[in-house]
Short mmCIF file of C-alpha atoms and ligand atoms in Angstrom, two decimals:
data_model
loop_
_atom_site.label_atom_id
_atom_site.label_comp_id
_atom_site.label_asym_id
_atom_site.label_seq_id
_atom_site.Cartn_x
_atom_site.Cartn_y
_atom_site.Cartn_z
CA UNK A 1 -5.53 10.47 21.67
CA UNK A 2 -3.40 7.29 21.40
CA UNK A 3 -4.49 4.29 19.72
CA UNK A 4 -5.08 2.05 22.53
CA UNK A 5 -7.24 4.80 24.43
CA UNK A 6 -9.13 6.08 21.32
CA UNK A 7 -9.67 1.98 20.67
CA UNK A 8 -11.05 1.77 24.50
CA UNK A 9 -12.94 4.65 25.05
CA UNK A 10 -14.44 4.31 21.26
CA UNK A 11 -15.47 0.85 22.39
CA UNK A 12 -16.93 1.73 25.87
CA UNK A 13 -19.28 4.60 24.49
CA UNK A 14 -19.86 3.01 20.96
CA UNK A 15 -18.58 6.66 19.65
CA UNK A 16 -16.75 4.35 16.46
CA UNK A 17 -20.19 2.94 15.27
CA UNK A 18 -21.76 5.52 12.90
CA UNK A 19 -23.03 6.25 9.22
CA UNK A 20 -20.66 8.27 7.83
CA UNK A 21 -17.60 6.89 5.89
CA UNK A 22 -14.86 8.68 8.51
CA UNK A 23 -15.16 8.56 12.35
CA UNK A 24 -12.26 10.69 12.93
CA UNK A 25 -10.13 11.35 16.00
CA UNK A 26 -10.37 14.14 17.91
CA UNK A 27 -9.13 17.73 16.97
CA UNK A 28 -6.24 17.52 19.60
CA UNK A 29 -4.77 14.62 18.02
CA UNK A 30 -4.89 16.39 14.49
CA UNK A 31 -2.96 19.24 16.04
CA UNK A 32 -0.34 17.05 17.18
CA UNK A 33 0.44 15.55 14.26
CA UNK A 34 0.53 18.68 12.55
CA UNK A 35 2.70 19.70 15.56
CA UNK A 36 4.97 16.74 14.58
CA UNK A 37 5.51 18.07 11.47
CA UNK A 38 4.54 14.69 9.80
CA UNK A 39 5.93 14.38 5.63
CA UNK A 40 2.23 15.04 3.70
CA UNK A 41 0.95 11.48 3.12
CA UNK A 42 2.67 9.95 5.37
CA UNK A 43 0.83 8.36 9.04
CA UNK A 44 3.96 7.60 10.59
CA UNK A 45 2.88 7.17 13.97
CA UNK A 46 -0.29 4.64 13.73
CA UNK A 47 -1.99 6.64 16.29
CA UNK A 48 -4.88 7.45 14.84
CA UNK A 49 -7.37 4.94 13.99
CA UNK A 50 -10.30 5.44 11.14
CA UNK A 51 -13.40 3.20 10.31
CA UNK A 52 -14.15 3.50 6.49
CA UNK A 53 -18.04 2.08 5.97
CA UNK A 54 -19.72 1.39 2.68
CA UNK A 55 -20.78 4.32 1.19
CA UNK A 56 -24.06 4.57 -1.15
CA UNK A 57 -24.12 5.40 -4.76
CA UNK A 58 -20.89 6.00 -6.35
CA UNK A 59 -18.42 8.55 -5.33
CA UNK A 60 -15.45 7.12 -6.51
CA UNK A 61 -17.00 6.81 -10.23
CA UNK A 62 -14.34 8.80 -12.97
CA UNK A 63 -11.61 7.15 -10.36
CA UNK A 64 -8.59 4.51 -11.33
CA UNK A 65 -7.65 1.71 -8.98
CA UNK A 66 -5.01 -0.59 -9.40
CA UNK A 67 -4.82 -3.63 -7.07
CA UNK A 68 -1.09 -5.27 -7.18
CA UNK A 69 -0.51 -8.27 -5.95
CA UNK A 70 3.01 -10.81 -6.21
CA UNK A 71 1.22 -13.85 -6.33
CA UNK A 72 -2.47 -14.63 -7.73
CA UNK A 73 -3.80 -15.41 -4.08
CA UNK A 74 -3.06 -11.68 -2.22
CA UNK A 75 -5.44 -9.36 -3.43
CA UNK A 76 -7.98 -12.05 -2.64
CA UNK A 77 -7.00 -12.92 0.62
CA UNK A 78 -5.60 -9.35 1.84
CA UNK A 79 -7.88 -7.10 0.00
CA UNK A 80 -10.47 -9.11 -1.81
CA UNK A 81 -13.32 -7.26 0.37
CA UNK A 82 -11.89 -3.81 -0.03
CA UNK A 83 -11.65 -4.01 -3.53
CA UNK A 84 -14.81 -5.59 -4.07
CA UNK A 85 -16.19 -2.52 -2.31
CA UNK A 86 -14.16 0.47 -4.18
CA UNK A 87 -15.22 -1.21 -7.35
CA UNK A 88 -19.02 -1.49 -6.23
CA UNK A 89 -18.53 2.24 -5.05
CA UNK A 90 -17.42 2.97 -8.59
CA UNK A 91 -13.90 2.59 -9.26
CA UNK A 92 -12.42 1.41 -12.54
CA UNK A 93 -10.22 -1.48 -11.75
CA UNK A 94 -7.33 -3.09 -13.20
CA UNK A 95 -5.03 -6.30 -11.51
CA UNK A 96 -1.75 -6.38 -11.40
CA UNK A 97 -0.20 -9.72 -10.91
CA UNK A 98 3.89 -9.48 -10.56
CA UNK A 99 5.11 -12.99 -10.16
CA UNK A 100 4.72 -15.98 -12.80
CA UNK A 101 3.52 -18.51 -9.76
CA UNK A 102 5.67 -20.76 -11.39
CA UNK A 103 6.02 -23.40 -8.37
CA UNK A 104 4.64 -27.08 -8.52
CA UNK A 105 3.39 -28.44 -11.90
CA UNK A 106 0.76 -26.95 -13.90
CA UNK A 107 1.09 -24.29 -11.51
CA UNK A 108 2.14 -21.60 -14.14
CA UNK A 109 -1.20 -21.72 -16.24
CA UNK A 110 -3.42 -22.61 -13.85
CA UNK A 111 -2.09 -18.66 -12.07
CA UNK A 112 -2.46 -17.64 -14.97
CA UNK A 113 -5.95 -18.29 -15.66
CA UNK A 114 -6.97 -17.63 -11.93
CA UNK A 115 -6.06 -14.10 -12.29
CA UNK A 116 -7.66 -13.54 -15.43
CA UNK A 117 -11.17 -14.81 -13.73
CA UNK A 118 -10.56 -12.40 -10.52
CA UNK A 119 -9.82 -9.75 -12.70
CA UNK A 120 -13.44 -10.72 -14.76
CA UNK A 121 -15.10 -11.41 -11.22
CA UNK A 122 -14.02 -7.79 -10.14
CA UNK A 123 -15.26 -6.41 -13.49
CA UNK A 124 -11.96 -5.19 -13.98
CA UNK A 125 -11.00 -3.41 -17.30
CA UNK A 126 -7.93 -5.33 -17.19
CA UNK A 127 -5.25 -7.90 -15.95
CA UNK A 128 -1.38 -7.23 -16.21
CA UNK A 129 1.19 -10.38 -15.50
CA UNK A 130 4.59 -9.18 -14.89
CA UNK A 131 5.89 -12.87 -14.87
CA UNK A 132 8.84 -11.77 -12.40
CA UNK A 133 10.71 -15.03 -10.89
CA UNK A 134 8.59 -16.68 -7.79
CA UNK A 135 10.01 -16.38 -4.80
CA UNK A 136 13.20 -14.84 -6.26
CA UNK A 137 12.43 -11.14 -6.19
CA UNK A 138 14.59 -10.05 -4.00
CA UNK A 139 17.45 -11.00 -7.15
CA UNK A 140 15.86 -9.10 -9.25
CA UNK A 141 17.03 -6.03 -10.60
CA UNK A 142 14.34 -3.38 -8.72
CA UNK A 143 14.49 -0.48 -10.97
CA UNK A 144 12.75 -2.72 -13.96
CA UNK A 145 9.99 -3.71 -11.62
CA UNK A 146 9.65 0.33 -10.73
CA UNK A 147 9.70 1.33 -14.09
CA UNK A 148 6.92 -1.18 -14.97
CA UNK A 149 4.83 0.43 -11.96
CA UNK A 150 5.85 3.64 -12.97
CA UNK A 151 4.72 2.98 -16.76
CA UNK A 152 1.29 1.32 -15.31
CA UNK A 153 0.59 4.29 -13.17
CA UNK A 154 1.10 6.77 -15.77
CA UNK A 155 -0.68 4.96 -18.83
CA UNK A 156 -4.07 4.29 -16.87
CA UNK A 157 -3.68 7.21 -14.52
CA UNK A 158 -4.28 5.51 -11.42
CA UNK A 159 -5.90 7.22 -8.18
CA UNK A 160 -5.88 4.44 -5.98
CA UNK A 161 -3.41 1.71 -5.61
CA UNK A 162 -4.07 -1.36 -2.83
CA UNK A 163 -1.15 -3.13 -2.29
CA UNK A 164 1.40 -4.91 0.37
CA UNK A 165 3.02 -1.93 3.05
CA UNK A 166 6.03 -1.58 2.38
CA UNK A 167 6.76 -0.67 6.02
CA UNK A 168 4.72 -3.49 7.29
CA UNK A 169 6.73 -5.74 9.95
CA UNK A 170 7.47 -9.69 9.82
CA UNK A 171 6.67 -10.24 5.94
CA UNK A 172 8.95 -13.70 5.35
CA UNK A 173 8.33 -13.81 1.53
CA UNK A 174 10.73 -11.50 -0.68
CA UNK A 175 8.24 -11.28 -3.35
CA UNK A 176 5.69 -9.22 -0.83
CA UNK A 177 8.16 -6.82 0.39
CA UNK A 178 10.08 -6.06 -2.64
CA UNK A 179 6.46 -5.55 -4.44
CA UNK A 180 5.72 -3.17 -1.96
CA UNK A 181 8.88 -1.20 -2.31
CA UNK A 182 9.03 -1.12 -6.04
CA UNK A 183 5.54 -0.09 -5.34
CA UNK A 184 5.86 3.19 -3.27
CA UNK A 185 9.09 4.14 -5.14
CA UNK A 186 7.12 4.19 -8.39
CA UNK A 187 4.04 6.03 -6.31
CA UNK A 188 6.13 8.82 -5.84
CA UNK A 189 8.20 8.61 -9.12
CA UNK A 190 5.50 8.65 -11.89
CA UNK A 191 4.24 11.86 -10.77
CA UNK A 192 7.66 13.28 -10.90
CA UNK A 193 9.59 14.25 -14.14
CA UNK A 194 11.80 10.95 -14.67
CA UNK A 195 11.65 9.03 -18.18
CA UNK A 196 10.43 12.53 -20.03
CA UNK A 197 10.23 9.72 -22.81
CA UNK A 198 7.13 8.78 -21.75
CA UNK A 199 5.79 12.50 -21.62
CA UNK A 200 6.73 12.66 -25.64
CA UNK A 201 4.06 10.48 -25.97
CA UNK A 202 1.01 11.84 -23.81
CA UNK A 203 1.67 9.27 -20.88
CA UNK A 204 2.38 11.05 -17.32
CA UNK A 205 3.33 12.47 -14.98
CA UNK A 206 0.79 11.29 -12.84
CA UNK A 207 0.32 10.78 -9.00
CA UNK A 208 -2.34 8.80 -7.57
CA UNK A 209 -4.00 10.12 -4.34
CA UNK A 210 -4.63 7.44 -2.25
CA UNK A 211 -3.15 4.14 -0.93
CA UNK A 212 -4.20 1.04 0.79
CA UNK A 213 -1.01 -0.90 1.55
CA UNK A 214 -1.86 -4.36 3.56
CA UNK A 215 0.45 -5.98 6.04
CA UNK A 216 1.08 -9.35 7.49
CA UNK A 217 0.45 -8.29 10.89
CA UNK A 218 -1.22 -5.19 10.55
CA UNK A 219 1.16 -2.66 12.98
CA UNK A 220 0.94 -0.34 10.54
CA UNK A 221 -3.09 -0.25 10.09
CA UNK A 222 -4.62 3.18 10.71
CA UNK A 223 -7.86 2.47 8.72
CA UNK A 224 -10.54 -0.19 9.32
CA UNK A 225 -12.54 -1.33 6.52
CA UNK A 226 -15.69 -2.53 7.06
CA UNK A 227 -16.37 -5.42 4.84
CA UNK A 228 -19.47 -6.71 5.95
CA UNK A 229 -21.58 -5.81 2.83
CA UNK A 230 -18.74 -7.70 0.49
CA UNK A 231 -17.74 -10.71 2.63
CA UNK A 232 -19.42 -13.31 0.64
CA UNK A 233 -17.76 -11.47 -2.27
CA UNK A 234 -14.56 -11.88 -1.12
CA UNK A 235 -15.20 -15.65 -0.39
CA UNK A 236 -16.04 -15.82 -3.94
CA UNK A 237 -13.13 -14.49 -5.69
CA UNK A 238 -11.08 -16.51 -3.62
CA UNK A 239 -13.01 -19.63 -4.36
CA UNK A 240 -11.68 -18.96 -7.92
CA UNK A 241 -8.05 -19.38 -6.96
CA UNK A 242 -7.82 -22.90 -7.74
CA UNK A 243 -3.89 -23.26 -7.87
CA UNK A 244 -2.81 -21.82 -4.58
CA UNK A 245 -6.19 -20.27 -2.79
CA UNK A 246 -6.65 -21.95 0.83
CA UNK A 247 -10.26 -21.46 0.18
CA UNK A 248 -10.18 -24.45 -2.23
CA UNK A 249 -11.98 -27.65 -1.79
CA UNK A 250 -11.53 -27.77 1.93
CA UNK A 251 -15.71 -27.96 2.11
CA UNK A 252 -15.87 -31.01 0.29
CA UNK A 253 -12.78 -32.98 1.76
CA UNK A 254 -14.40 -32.01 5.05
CA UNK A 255 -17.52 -33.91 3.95
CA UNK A 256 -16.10 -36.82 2.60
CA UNK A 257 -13.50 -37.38 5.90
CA UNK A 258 -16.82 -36.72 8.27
CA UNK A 259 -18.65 -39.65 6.07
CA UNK A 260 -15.95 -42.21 6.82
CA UNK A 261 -16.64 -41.72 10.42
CA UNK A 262 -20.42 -41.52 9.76
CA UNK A 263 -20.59 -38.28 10.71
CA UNK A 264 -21.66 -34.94 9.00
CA UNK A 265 -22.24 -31.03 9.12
CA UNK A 266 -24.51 -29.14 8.27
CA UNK A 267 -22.37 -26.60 6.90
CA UNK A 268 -21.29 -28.82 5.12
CA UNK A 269 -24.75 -30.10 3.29
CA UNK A 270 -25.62 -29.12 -0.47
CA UNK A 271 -23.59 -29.03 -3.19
CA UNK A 272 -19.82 -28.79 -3.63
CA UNK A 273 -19.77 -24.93 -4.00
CA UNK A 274 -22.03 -24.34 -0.63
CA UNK A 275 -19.92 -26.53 1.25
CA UNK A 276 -16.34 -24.84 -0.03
CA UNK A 277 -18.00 -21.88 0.58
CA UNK A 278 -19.82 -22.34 4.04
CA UNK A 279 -16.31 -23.87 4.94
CA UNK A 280 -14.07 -21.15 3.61
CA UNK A 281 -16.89 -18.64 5.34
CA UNK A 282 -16.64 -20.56 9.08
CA UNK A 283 -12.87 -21.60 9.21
CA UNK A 284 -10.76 -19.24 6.50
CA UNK A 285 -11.26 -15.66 7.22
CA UNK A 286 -11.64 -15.88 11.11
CA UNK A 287 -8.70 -12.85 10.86
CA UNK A 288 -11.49 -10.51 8.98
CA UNK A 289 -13.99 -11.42 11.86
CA UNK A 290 -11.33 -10.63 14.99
CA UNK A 291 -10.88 -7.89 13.24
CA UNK A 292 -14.31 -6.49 12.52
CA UNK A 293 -15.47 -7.39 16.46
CA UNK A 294 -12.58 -5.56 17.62
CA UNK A 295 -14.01 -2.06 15.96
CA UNK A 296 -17.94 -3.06 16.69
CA UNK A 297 -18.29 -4.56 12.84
CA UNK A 298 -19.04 -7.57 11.78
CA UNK A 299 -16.30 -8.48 8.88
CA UNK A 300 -12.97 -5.85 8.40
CA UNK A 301 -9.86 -5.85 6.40
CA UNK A 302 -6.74 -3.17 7.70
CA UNK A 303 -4.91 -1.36 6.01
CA UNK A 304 -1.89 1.36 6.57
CA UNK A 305 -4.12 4.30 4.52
CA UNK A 306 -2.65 7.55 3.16
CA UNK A 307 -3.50 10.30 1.02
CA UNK A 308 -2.34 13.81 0.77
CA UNK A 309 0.76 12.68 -1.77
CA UNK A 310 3.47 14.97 -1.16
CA UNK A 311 4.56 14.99 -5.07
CA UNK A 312 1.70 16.96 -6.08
CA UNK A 313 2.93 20.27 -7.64
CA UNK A 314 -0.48 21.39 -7.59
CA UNK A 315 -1.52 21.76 -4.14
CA UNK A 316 0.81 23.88 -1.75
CA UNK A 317 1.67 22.15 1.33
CA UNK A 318 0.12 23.89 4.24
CA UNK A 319 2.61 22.83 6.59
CA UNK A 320 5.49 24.48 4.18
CA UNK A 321 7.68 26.99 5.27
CA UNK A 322 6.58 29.23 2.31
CA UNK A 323 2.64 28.66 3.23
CA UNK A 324 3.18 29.23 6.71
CA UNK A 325 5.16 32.89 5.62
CA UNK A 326 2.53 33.99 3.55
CA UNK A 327 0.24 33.30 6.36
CA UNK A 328 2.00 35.59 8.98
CA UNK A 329 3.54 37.83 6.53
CA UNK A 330 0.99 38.86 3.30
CA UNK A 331 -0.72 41.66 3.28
CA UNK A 332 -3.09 43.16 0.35
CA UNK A 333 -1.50 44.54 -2.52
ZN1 ZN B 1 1.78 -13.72 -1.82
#
């Protein structure tokens, strides 16, 4: 089933609103894609779209995710309900932050300390700065940042990453899209034999299993999260991002233009947090709420999901020639 009619006819009969985690496609579409012969991992053709839901207890607990963002404001505003979910579902979390922010004055520290508190907010076991050059990676040499990624993925043996797609269309900012490249190359590399080095002293190979890569416009989503339970979260941890988060103080400037004019909202009432908030909640993350009504949910973040790596050694691709021999051809011994 294509996209737009699964999207339609999932809509008209309600068929996408359930309790499990997955609503899944139906089985003809799965044999089509296996018809197509589709690299392990890899959705390439976007057809097929999934609703993940909250899921009680927690599953992912024994489970490494590492949530890489260019500038202090993306996980936040791309992925800040997402992760906020994984970790309440029982992921170990660490941040990754790859540029230094260095832009405007007082800039640098103020980044600096913002990611260290979204990292805390998260209850991350830890926050990484690559201090690359802002807005400038796209001079940068790439294999440094991949071997950095690389190193990361090994060391903490990450599962999960969330990060920018690097096939995502119309990103404008070099920093996102080079991220996401150095990203995926290092994905696939650190489960791979490169840099034995780092084998000489316990650290790799290692693949993680799963990926939520973001995108500015969101062609390549084949997963909708809902984020309903961890909105106000994410409002939260972007209310920390003091030097660059458009959450900000946009409550409170509100308040104070509306009392000029005699006016007020009630929004808008209570202290300075409730306001930012209540504004941030109304006027900032209308995207999550299109979104989320689109699918039947209230609040949703999308993402371009994939699993299935195709590095692993361990597990035999079924779709390989070999696999699909010994299917036609063994017999017992
Ligand atoms: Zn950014």
């Amino acid at each position: 089933m294509k996209r737009k009619e699964f999207l339609q006819k999932g809509l008209a009969t309600g068929t996408i609103i359930g309790s499990s985690s997955w609503v899944a496609g139906s089985d003809d579409s799965l044999q089509k894609t296996q018809d197509k012969r589709v690299p392990r991992g890899y959705d390439v053709d976007y057809e097929e779209v999934k609703i993940e839901r909250p899921v009680p207890g927690k599953p992912h607990k024994g489970k490494v995710l590492l949530a890489i963002q260019p500038h202090s404001d993306d996980i936040p505003l791309s992925a800040g309900g997402l992760v906020a979910k994984l970790i309440d579902e029982g992921y170990t979390g660490y941040l990754c932050s790859v540029t230094d922010d260095a832009r405007g004055e007082g800039k640098y520290e103020q980044n600096r300390i913002d990611n260290q508190k979204i990292a805390d907010f998260y209850g991350m076991k830890g926050s990484f700065e690559l201090l690359m050059p802002h807005h400038q990676l796209d001079s940068i040499g790439i294999q440094d940042l991949k071997q950095r990624f690389i190193f990361l993925i090994r060391a903490l043996k990450v599962d999960t990453i969330v990060c920018m797609d690097p096939w995502g269309h119309y990103e404008e900012n070099p920093d996102h899209y080079v991220t996401g490249l150095a990203v995926e190359a290092a994905r696939w590399i650190a489960g791979a034999n490169d840099y034995p080095e780092h084998f000489a002293f316990g650290i790799g190979p290692y693949t993680p299993k799963e990926r939520y890569y973001y995108s500015r416009a969101g062609e390549t989503n084949n997963l909708i999260v809902d984020i309903s339970k961890y909105i106000d979260r994410k409002i939260e941890v972007n209310l920390l991002n003091i030097a660059k988060g458009p959450a900000g103080n946009n409550g409170v400037k509100l308040r104070e233009r509306l009392a000029k004019d005699g006016k007020k909202l009630t929004i808008l009432e209570g202290d300075d947090y409730t306001a930012n908030f209540n504004y941030a909640k109304t006027f900032v993350f209308t995207d999550n709420k299109r979104l989320g009504e689109k699918y039947g949910l209230e609040w949703a973040e999308g993402y371009h999901y994939m699993t299935e790596i195709p590095f692993d050694n361990h597990v035999p691709d079924p779709n390989s020639p070999v696999e699909e021999y010994i299917r036609k051809n063994a017999v017992p011994k």
